[in-house]
């Protein structure tokens, strides 16, 4: 398929990046289950290793099945290129790696996936990096937090565990003024509900483990580059603007222009960090993406119905779904997320911690798992699981206090899901 800008999302989610296999005509993208690729001759090999020619060398760096997924996600997000990797968390490290150095920091939203809070507040310190957490609705606080060592601002579009949507344009303006990129984790929204690059984001990261694959089979991650950031405008990003000793002094930005970040991600990031996506995982994710828009429509429709039902129920204290008219973010959803506020939200059960535990144990269709974005409905008590490592203050800031459960609404019959919640809430409040 030629890359016509006129194709709609539903067409691109099936075709972007893929073409019939040149050797066999296979219509579906083959799983290229191979580690290495035969060079045409010694000159070809040398050109590949010098980055003078683009091609396949070794599957830690590039693989044809993974390459189709990279092009597919880049196209759906409106970016110029993408790098897939082994998990969403790997994607976050891979996104920060070219930007950061010892002593550098990232200004991050307080409303993030629990694992990201742990990665940013603890683990990245081992690299000499740090994170400053701020309420991204308070733009002055974001401006104040940015200092001369800040190399990025990081947020989620629809923030995990729920009820919050980010004004990406406002954050992009603050980041632009400071000469640093805005990185948006678009896992919960997917490019069907939100395309952060259109709102000014520089980089988009995904846990493809979730909605993009959509069936809870494989872990994966992806970083999409908008291609719009000028890495040479200041001296903050030497990995991209200065000579790279491991490639005979090649300058990524000067050589590859808008594809600098993508090439760096493959030629340095995957080569040396090795957080590679395997072709089998890429295959499952490509299968999933083919139905992304259809699933997201149903996810949103079900979430909307179930959130409204819960909000009207006496056994429930409150529901934090941004798609409800009662949400403080309701106007923002209408303006920036017209297709809906996703399918992930929290609700507080009367009876607190104990009632939440009883509810989780009593549900039959909902599975108690640490995952989201599956076709099946999932629930988790964040305070005793995913957000367990956080302080009580961090739990509250993340919207994951002890009396709250998080649901990821699947694409089953909404009536069945409501009946399941009804019987479990009765047991929880007994
Ligand atoms: C799951 C998730 C991650 C981490 O992704 P993994 O694939 O589990 O490593 C990051 N951000 C968000 C919003 C997530 O939901």
Coordinates of C-alpha atoms and ligand atoms in Angstrom, one line a residue:
X1 CA 0.0 0.0 0.0
X2 CA 1.4 3.4 -0.9
X3 CA 1.4 5.8 2.1
X4 CA -1.5 8.0 1.0
X5 CA -2.3 10.6 3.6
X6 CA -5.9 10.2 2.6
X7 CA -6.4 6.8 4.2
X8 CA -8.5 6.7 7.4
X9 CA -7.6 5.2 10.7
X10 CA -9.5 1.9 10.1
X11 CA -7.6 1.3 6.9
X12 CA -4.2 2.2 8.3
X13 CA -4.6 0.0 11.4
X14 CA -4.8 -3.0 9.0
X15 CA -2.4 -1.9 6.2
X16 CA 0.2 0.7 7.3
X17 CA 3.7 -0.7 7.1
X18 CA 2.7 -4.0 5.6
X19 CA 3.0 -5.3 2.0
X20 CA 2.7 -8.8 0.6
X21 CA 5.8 -10.8 1.3
X22 CA 8.1 -10.2 -1.7
X23 CA 9.4 -13.8 -1.7
X24 CA 6.1 -15.7 -1.4
X25 CA 3.3 -13.2 -1.8
X26 CA 2.1 -14.1 1.7
X27 CA -0.7 -11.6 2.4
X28 CA -0.3 -11.7 6.2
X29 CA 3.0 -10.3 7.6
X30 CA 5.3 -13.4 8.1
X31 CA 7.0 -14.0 11.4
X32 CA 10.6 -13.6 10.4
X33 CA 11.9 -16.0 13.1
X34 CA 15.6 -15.4 12.4
X35 CA 18.5 -14.0 14.3
X36 CA 20.7 -12.9 11.4
X37 CA 20.5 -11.9 7.7
X38 CA 22.9 -12.8 4.9
X39 CA 24.9 -9.9 3.5
X40 CA 25.0 -9.6 -0.3
X41 CA 28.7 -9.2 -0.1
X42 CA 31.4 -7.6 2.1
X43 CA 30.8 -4.1 0.8
X44 CA 27.1 -4.4 1.6
X45 CA 28.0 -5.6 5.2
X46 CA 30.4 -2.6 5.6
X47 CA 27.7 -0.1 4.4
X48 CA 25.2 -1.5 6.9
X49 CA 27.6 -1.4 9.8
X50 CA 28.5 2.2 8.9
X51 CA 24.8 3.2 8.8
X52 CA 25.3 4.2 5.1
X53 CA 22.6 1.8 4.1
X54 CA 19.5 0.8 5.9
X55 CA 18.9 -3.0 6.1
X56 CA 18.9 -6.0 8.3
X57 CA 22.0 -7.2 10.2
X58 CA 21.0 -8.9 13.4
X59 CA 17.6 -9.1 15.2
X60 CA 18.7 -7.3 18.3
X61 CA 18.6 -4.2 16.2
X62 CA 16.1 -4.8 13.4
X63 CA 13.7 -7.5 12.2
X64 CA 11.3 -7.4 9.3
X65 CA 8.2 -8.4 11.4
X66 CA 9.1 -5.8 14.1
X67 CA 9.8 -3.2 11.4
X68 CA 6.2 -3.6 10.1
X69 CA 4.8 -2.9 13.6
X70 CA 7.2 0.1 14.0
X71 CA 5.8 1.6 10.8
X72 CA 2.2 0.8 11.7
X73 CA 2.4 2.5 15.1
X74 CA 4.3 5.4 13.8
X75 CA 1.7 5.9 11.1
X76 CA -1.3 5.7 13.5
X77 CA 0.4 8.2 15.9
X78 CA 1.3 10.6 13.1
X79 CA 5.1 10.3 13.7
X80 CA 8.0 9.9 11.4
X81 CA 9.5 6.7 12.9
X82 CA 9.2 4.3 15.8
X83 CA 11.3 1.9 17.8
X84 CA 9.7 -1.2 19.3
X85 CA 11.1 -2.8 22.4
X86 CA 10.5 -5.6 24.9
X87 CA 8.1 -3.8 27.2
X88 CA 6.5 -0.5 28.0
X89 CA 9.0 0.1 30.8
X90 CA 11.8 -0.6 28.3
X91 CA 10.3 2.0 26.0
X92 CA 10.4 4.6 28.8
X93 CA 14.1 3.9 29.4
X94 CA 14.8 3.9 25.7
X95 CA 13.0 7.3 25.3
X96 CA 15.0 8.9 28.1
X97 CA 18.4 7.3 27.2
X98 CA 19.4 9.6 24.4
X99 CA 18.3 12.7 26.3
X100 CA 19.7 12.1 29.7
X101 CA 23.1 11.9 31.3
X102 CA 24.3 11.8 34.9
X103 CA 22.9 14.8 36.8
X104 CA 20.0 15.2 34.4
X105 CA 16.4 15.1 35.5
X106 CA 12.9 14.6 34.0
X107 CA 9.9 16.5 35.2
X108 CA 7.1 14.0 35.5
X109 CA 3.4 14.1 36.3
X110 CA 2.4 12.7 39.7
X111 CA -0.4 10.8 37.9
X112 CA 1.4 7.9 36.4
X113 CA 1.2 4.1 36.2
X114 CA 2.5 2.8 39.5
X115 CA 5.5 1.0 37.9
X116 CA 6.5 4.2 36.2
X117 CA 6.5 6.1 39.5
X118 CA 8.8 3.4 41.0
X119 CA 11.1 3.3 37.9
X120 CA 11.4 7.1 37.9
X121 CA 11.7 7.7 41.7
X122 CA 14.0 4.8 42.4
X123 CA 15.6 2.8 39.6
X124 CA 16.8 5.6 37.3
X125 CA 18.9 7.0 40.1
X126 CA 21.3 4.2 39.4
X127 CA 22.1 5.9 36.1
X128 CA 22.6 9.3 37.9
X129 CA 19.2 10.5 36.5
X130 CA 16.4 11.8 38.7
X131 CA 12.7 12.7 38.4
X132 CA 10.8 15.7 39.8
X133 CA 7.1 14.9 40.3
X134 CA 4.6 17.7 39.8
X135 CA 0.9 18.2 39.3
X136 CA 0.8 18.8 35.6
X137 CA -2.5 20.8 35.9
X138 CA -0.4 23.4 37.7
X139 CA 1.6 24.8 34.8
X140 CA 3.5 27.2 37.1
X141 CA 4.6 24.3 39.1
X142 CA 5.8 22.6 35.9
X143 CA 7.7 25.8 34.9
X144 CA 9.2 26.1 38.4
X145 CA 10.3 22.4 38.4
X146 CA 12.2 22.8 35.0
X147 CA 15.8 23.7 35.6
X148 CA 19.0 23.8 33.5
X149 CA 19.4 20.0 33.9
X150 CA 15.9 19.1 32.9
X151 CA 15.9 17.1 29.7
X152 CA 12.2 16.2 29.3
X153 CA 8.7 16.5 30.6
X154 CA 6.8 13.2 31.0
X155 CA 3.1 12.6 31.3
X156 CA 0.3 10.1 30.4
X157 CA -2.5 11.3 28.1
X158 CA -5.3 9.5 30.0
X159 CA -3.6 8.8 33.2
X160 CA -3.4 5.5 35.0
X161 CA -5.1 4.5 37.3
X162 CA -7.9 6.7 36.1
X163 CA -10.1 9.7 36.1
X164 CA -7.5 12.1 34.8
X165 CA -6.9 13.4 31.3
X166 CA -3.9 15.7 30.5
X167 CA -4.0 19.0 28.6
X168 CA -1.2 18.0 26.3
X169 CA -1.1 21.2 24.3
X170 CA -0.6 23.3 27.5
X171 CA 2.3 21.1 28.6
X172 CA 3.8 21.1 25.2
X173 CA 3.8 24.9 25.2
X174 CA 5.7 24.9 28.5
X175 CA 8.2 22.3 27.3
X176 CA 8.7 24.1 24.0
X177 CA 9.4 27.4 25.8
X178 CA 12.1 25.5 27.9
X179 CA 13.7 23.9 24.8
X180 CA 13.0 20.4 25.9
X181 CA 10.8 17.6 24.5
X182 CA 7.4 16.5 25.9
X183 CA 7.1 12.7 26.2
X184 CA 3.6 11.4 26.4
X185 CA 2.7 7.8 27.5
X186 CA -0.3 7.1 25.3
X187 CA -0.9 3.5 26.5
X188 CA -4.4 4.1 28.0
X189 CA -5.8 6.3 25.2
X190 CA -4.2 4.6 22.2
X191 CA -3.9 6.7 18.9
X192 CA -7.6 6.0 18.3
X193 CA -8.6 8.2 21.2
X194 CA -5.7 10.6 21.3
X195 CA -2.8 11.5 19.0
X196 CA -0.4 13.4 21.3
X197 CA 1.8 14.6 18.4
X198 CA -1.1 16.6 17.0
X199 CA -1.2 18.4 20.4
X200 CA 2.5 19.2 20.4
X201 CA 4.2 16.1 21.9
X202 CA 7.7 15.3 20.7
X203 CA 7.8 11.6 21.6
X204 CA 5.0 9.1 22.4
X205 CA 5.7 5.9 24.4
X206 CA 3.4 2.9 24.5
X207 CA 3.1 -0.3 26.5
X208 CA 1.9 -2.3 23.5
X209 CA 1.2 -5.0 26.1
X210 CA -2.2 -3.3 26.7
X211 CA -4.8 -2.1 24.1
X212 CA -2.6 -2.2 21.0
X213 CA -2.2 -6.0 21.4
X214 CA -5.5 -6.1 23.2
X215 CA -5.7 -9.7 24.3
X216 CA -3.2 -10.0 27.1
X217 CA -0.7 -12.3 25.3
X218 CA 2.6 -10.5 25.0
X219 CA 4.6 -7.7 26.6
X220 CA 6.0 -5.0 24.4
X221 CA 6.7 -1.3 24.1
X222 CA 7.2 1.4 21.4
X223 CA 8.6 4.9 21.1
X224 CA 7.2 7.1 18.4
X225 CA 9.1 10.2 17.3
X226 CA 7.3 13.2 15.9
X227 CA 10.4 14.2 14.0
X228 CA 9.7 17.8 14.9
X229 CA 12.2 18.5 17.6
X230 CA 15.4 20.4 16.8
X231 CA 18.0 18.4 18.8
X232 CA 20.7 20.9 17.8
X233 CA 19.0 24.1 18.9
X234 CA 20.9 24.0 22.2
X235 CA 23.7 22.0 23.8
X236 CA 21.3 19.8 25.9
X237 CA 21.2 16.7 23.7
X238 CA 24.8 15.9 22.7
X239 CA 23.9 12.2 22.0
X240 CA 21.9 13.4 19.1
X241 CA 23.7 16.6 18.1
X242 CA 27.4 15.8 18.8
X243 CA 29.8 13.3 17.1
X244 CA 29.1 9.7 18.2
X245 CA 32.5 7.9 18.9
X246 CA 30.9 4.5 18.3
X247 CA 30.1 5.4 14.7
X248 CA 33.4 7.2 13.7
X249 CA 32.1 10.6 14.8
X250 CA 28.8 10.5 13.0
X251 CA 26.3 13.2 14.2
X252 CA 22.8 11.7 14.3
X253 CA 20.8 14.8 13.9
X254 CA 23.0 16.3 11.2
X255 CA 23.0 12.9 9.3
X256 CA 19.4 11.7 9.8
X257 CA 17.5 14.9 10.3
X258 CA 13.9 14.2 11.6
X259 CA 14.8 10.5 11.9
X260 CA 17.7 11.1 14.3
X261 CA 15.9 9.9 17.4
X262 CA 14.6 6.7 15.6
X263 CA 18.0 5.9 14.2
X264 CA 19.7 6.5 17.5
X265 CA 17.2 4.3 19.2
X266 CA 18.1 1.4 16.9
X267 CA 21.8 2.0 16.3
X268 CA 22.7 2.8 19.9
X269 CA 19.7 2.1 22.1
X270 CA 18.8 -1.4 20.9
X271 CA 22.4 -2.3 20.0
X272 CA 23.8 -1.5 23.4
X273 CA 20.8 -1.9 25.8
X274 CA 19.3 -4.9 24.0
X275 CA 15.7 -4.3 25.1
X276 CA 14.5 -5.8 21.8
X277 CA 11.0 -6.9 20.9
X278 CA 10.9 -10.4 19.5
X279 CA 9.2 -11.1 16.1
X280 CA 6.5 -13.4 17.7
X281 CA 5.4 -10.6 20.0
X282 CA 5.3 -8.2 17.1
X283 CA 3.1 -10.7 15.3
X284 CA 0.5 -10.8 18.1
X285 CA 0.6 -7.0 18.4
X286 CA 0.1 -6.6 14.7
X287 CA -2.9 -9.0 14.9
X288 CA -4.3 -6.9 17.7
X289 CA -3.9 -3.5 16.1
X290 CA -6.0 -4.6 13.1
X291 CA -9.1 -4.3 15.3
X292 CA -8.0 -1.4 17.5
X293 CA -10.7 1.1 16.6
X294 CA -13.5 -1.5 16.9
X295 CA -12.3 -2.6 20.3
X296 CA -11.8 1.0 21.6
X297 CA -15.3 2.0 20.6
X298 CA -16.7 -0.9 22.6
X299 CA -14.3 -0.4 25.5
X300 CA -15.4 3.3 25.7
X301 CA -19.2 2.5 25.3
X302 CA -19.0 -0.2 28.1
X303 CA -16.9 2.0 30.4
X304 CA -19.4 4.8 30.0
X305 CA -22.4 2.6 30.9
X306 CA -20.7 0.9 33.8
X307 CA -19.3 4.1 35.3
X308 CA -22.7 5.7 35.2
X309 CA -24.3 2.7 36.8
X310 CA -21.7 2.6 39.6
X311 CA -22.0 6.3 40.2
X312 CA -25.8 5.9 40.8
X313 CA -25.2 3.0 43.2
X314 CA -25.5 3.5 47.0
X315 CA -22.7 1.0 47.8
X316 CA -20.2 3.1 45.9
X317 CA -18.7 6.3 47.3
X318 CA -17.5 7.9 44.1
X319 CA -16.4 7.1 40.5
X320 CA -13.4 8.8 38.8
X321 CA -14.3 8.3 35.2
X322 CA -13.4 11.4 33.0
X323 CA -16.3 10.4 30.7
X324 CA -18.9 11.2 33.4
X325 CA -20.5 14.7 33.4
X326 CA -19.6 14.9 37.1
X327 CA -15.9 14.7 36.3
X328 CA -13.8 17.9 36.7
X329 CA -12.2 16.9 33.4
X330 CA -15.4 16.5 31.5
X331 CA -14.9 19.7 29.4
X332 CA -11.3 18.7 28.6
X333 CA -12.5 15.3 27.4
X334 CA -15.0 16.9 25.0
X335 CA -12.3 19.3 23.6
X336 CA -9.3 17.0 23.4
X337 CA -10.6 13.4 23.5
X338 CA -13.8 13.5 21.4
X339 CA -13.9 9.8 21.0
X340 CA -14.1 9.2 24.7
X341 CA -12.1 9.0 27.9
X342 CA -10.9 5.4 27.6
X343 CA -12.0 2.4 29.7
X344 CA -9.9 2.6 32.8
X345 CA -11.1 4.2 36.0
X346 CA -11.3 3.8 39.7
X347 CA -14.2 3.8 42.1
X348 CA -14.3 3.9 45.9
X349 CA -16.3 1.3 47.7
X350 CA -18.1 2.1 51.0
X351 CA -16.4 0.1 53.7
X352 CA -12.9 1.0 52.5
X353 CA -10.0 -1.4 52.3
X354 CA -11.9 -4.5 53.6
X355 CA -14.8 -4.0 51.3
X356 CA -12.4 -3.6 48.3
X357 CA -10.8 -7.0 49.1
X358 CA -14.2 -8.7 49.4
X359 CA -15.4 -7.1 46.1
X360 CA -12.3 -8.3 44.2
X361 CA -12.7 -11.8 45.6
X362 CA -16.4 -12.0 44.8
X363 CA -16.3 -11.0 41.1
X364 CA -16.7 -13.8 38.6
X365 CA -16.3 -12.2 35.1
X366 CA -13.8 -9.6 36.2
X367 CA -10.3 -11.1 36.7
X368 CA -8.1 -9.9 39.5
X369 CA -4.9 -9.2 37.6
X370 CA -2.2 -6.6 37.4
X371 CA -2.9 -5.7 33.8
X372 CA -5.1 -3.4 31.7
X373 CA -6.2 -3.0 28.2
X374 CA -7.3 -6.6 27.7
X375 CA -10.4 -7.6 25.8
X376 CA -11.7 -9.1 29.1
X377 CA -12.6 -7.0 32.1
X378 CA -10.0 -6.7 34.8
X379 CA -9.9 -5.3 38.3
X380 CA -7.2 -4.6 40.8
X381 CA -7.0 -3.2 44.3
X382 CA -4.0 -0.9 43.6
X383 CA -3.1 -0.1 47.2
X384 CA -2.4 -3.7 48.0
X385 CA -0.7 -4.6 44.7
X386 CA 0.6 -2.3 41.9
X387 CA 0.9 0.8 44.2
X388 CA 2.0 -1.2 47.2
X389 CA 5.6 0.1 47.0
X390 CA 4.4 3.8 47.1
X391 CA 4.1 5.9 50.2
X392 CA 0.5 6.7 51.3
X393 CA 1.0 10.2 50.0
X394 CA 2.1 8.9 46.6
X395 CA -0.9 6.5 46.6
X396 CA -3.3 9.3 47.2
X397 CA -1.6 11.5 44.6
X398 CA -1.9 8.7 42.1
X399 CA -5.6 8.2 42.9
X400 CA -4.9 4.8 44.3
X401 CA -5.9 5.1 48.0
X402 CA -6.8 2.1 50.2
X403 CA -10.6 2.3 49.6
X404 CA -10.3 2.4 45.8
X405 CA -10.3 -0.3 43.1
X406 CA -9.3 0.1 39.5
X407 CA -11.2 -1.5 36.7
X408 CA -10.2 -2.0 33.1
X409 CA -13.5 -2.4 31.3
X410 CA -13.4 -5.1 28.6
X411 CA -15.5 -5.7 25.5
X412 CA -18.0 -8.2 26.9
X413 CA -21.7 -7.5 27.3
X414 CA -22.1 -4.5 29.5
X415 CA -25.2 -6.0 31.1
X416 CA -23.2 -9.0 32.2
X417 CA -20.5 -6.9 33.7
X418 CA -23.0 -4.8 35.6
X419 CA -24.7 -7.9 37.0
X420 CA -21.3 -9.2 38.1
X421 CA -20.5 -5.9 39.9
X422 CA -23.9 -5.9 41.4
X423 CA -23.6 -9.3 43.0
X424 CA -20.0 -8.7 44.2
X425 CA -20.9 -5.3 45.7
X426 CA -23.7 -7.0 47.7
X427 CA -21.1 -9.4 49.1
X428 CA -18.6 -6.5 49.8
X429 CA -21.1 -4.5 51.7
X430 CA -22.7 -7.5 53.6
Ligands
LIG1 C1 1.6 -1.2 31.6 C2 2.0 0.2 31.5 C3 3.3 0.6 31.5 C4 4.4 -0.4 31.5 O1 4.4 -1.3 30.4 P1 4.9 -2.8 30.5 O2 4.6 -3.3 29.1 O3 4.2 -3.5 31.5 O4 6.4 -2.7 30.8 C5 3.7 1.9 31.3 N1 2.7 2.8 31.3 C6 1.4 2.5 31.3 C7 0.4 3.6 31.3 C8 1.0 1.2 31.5 O5 -0.3 0.9 31.5

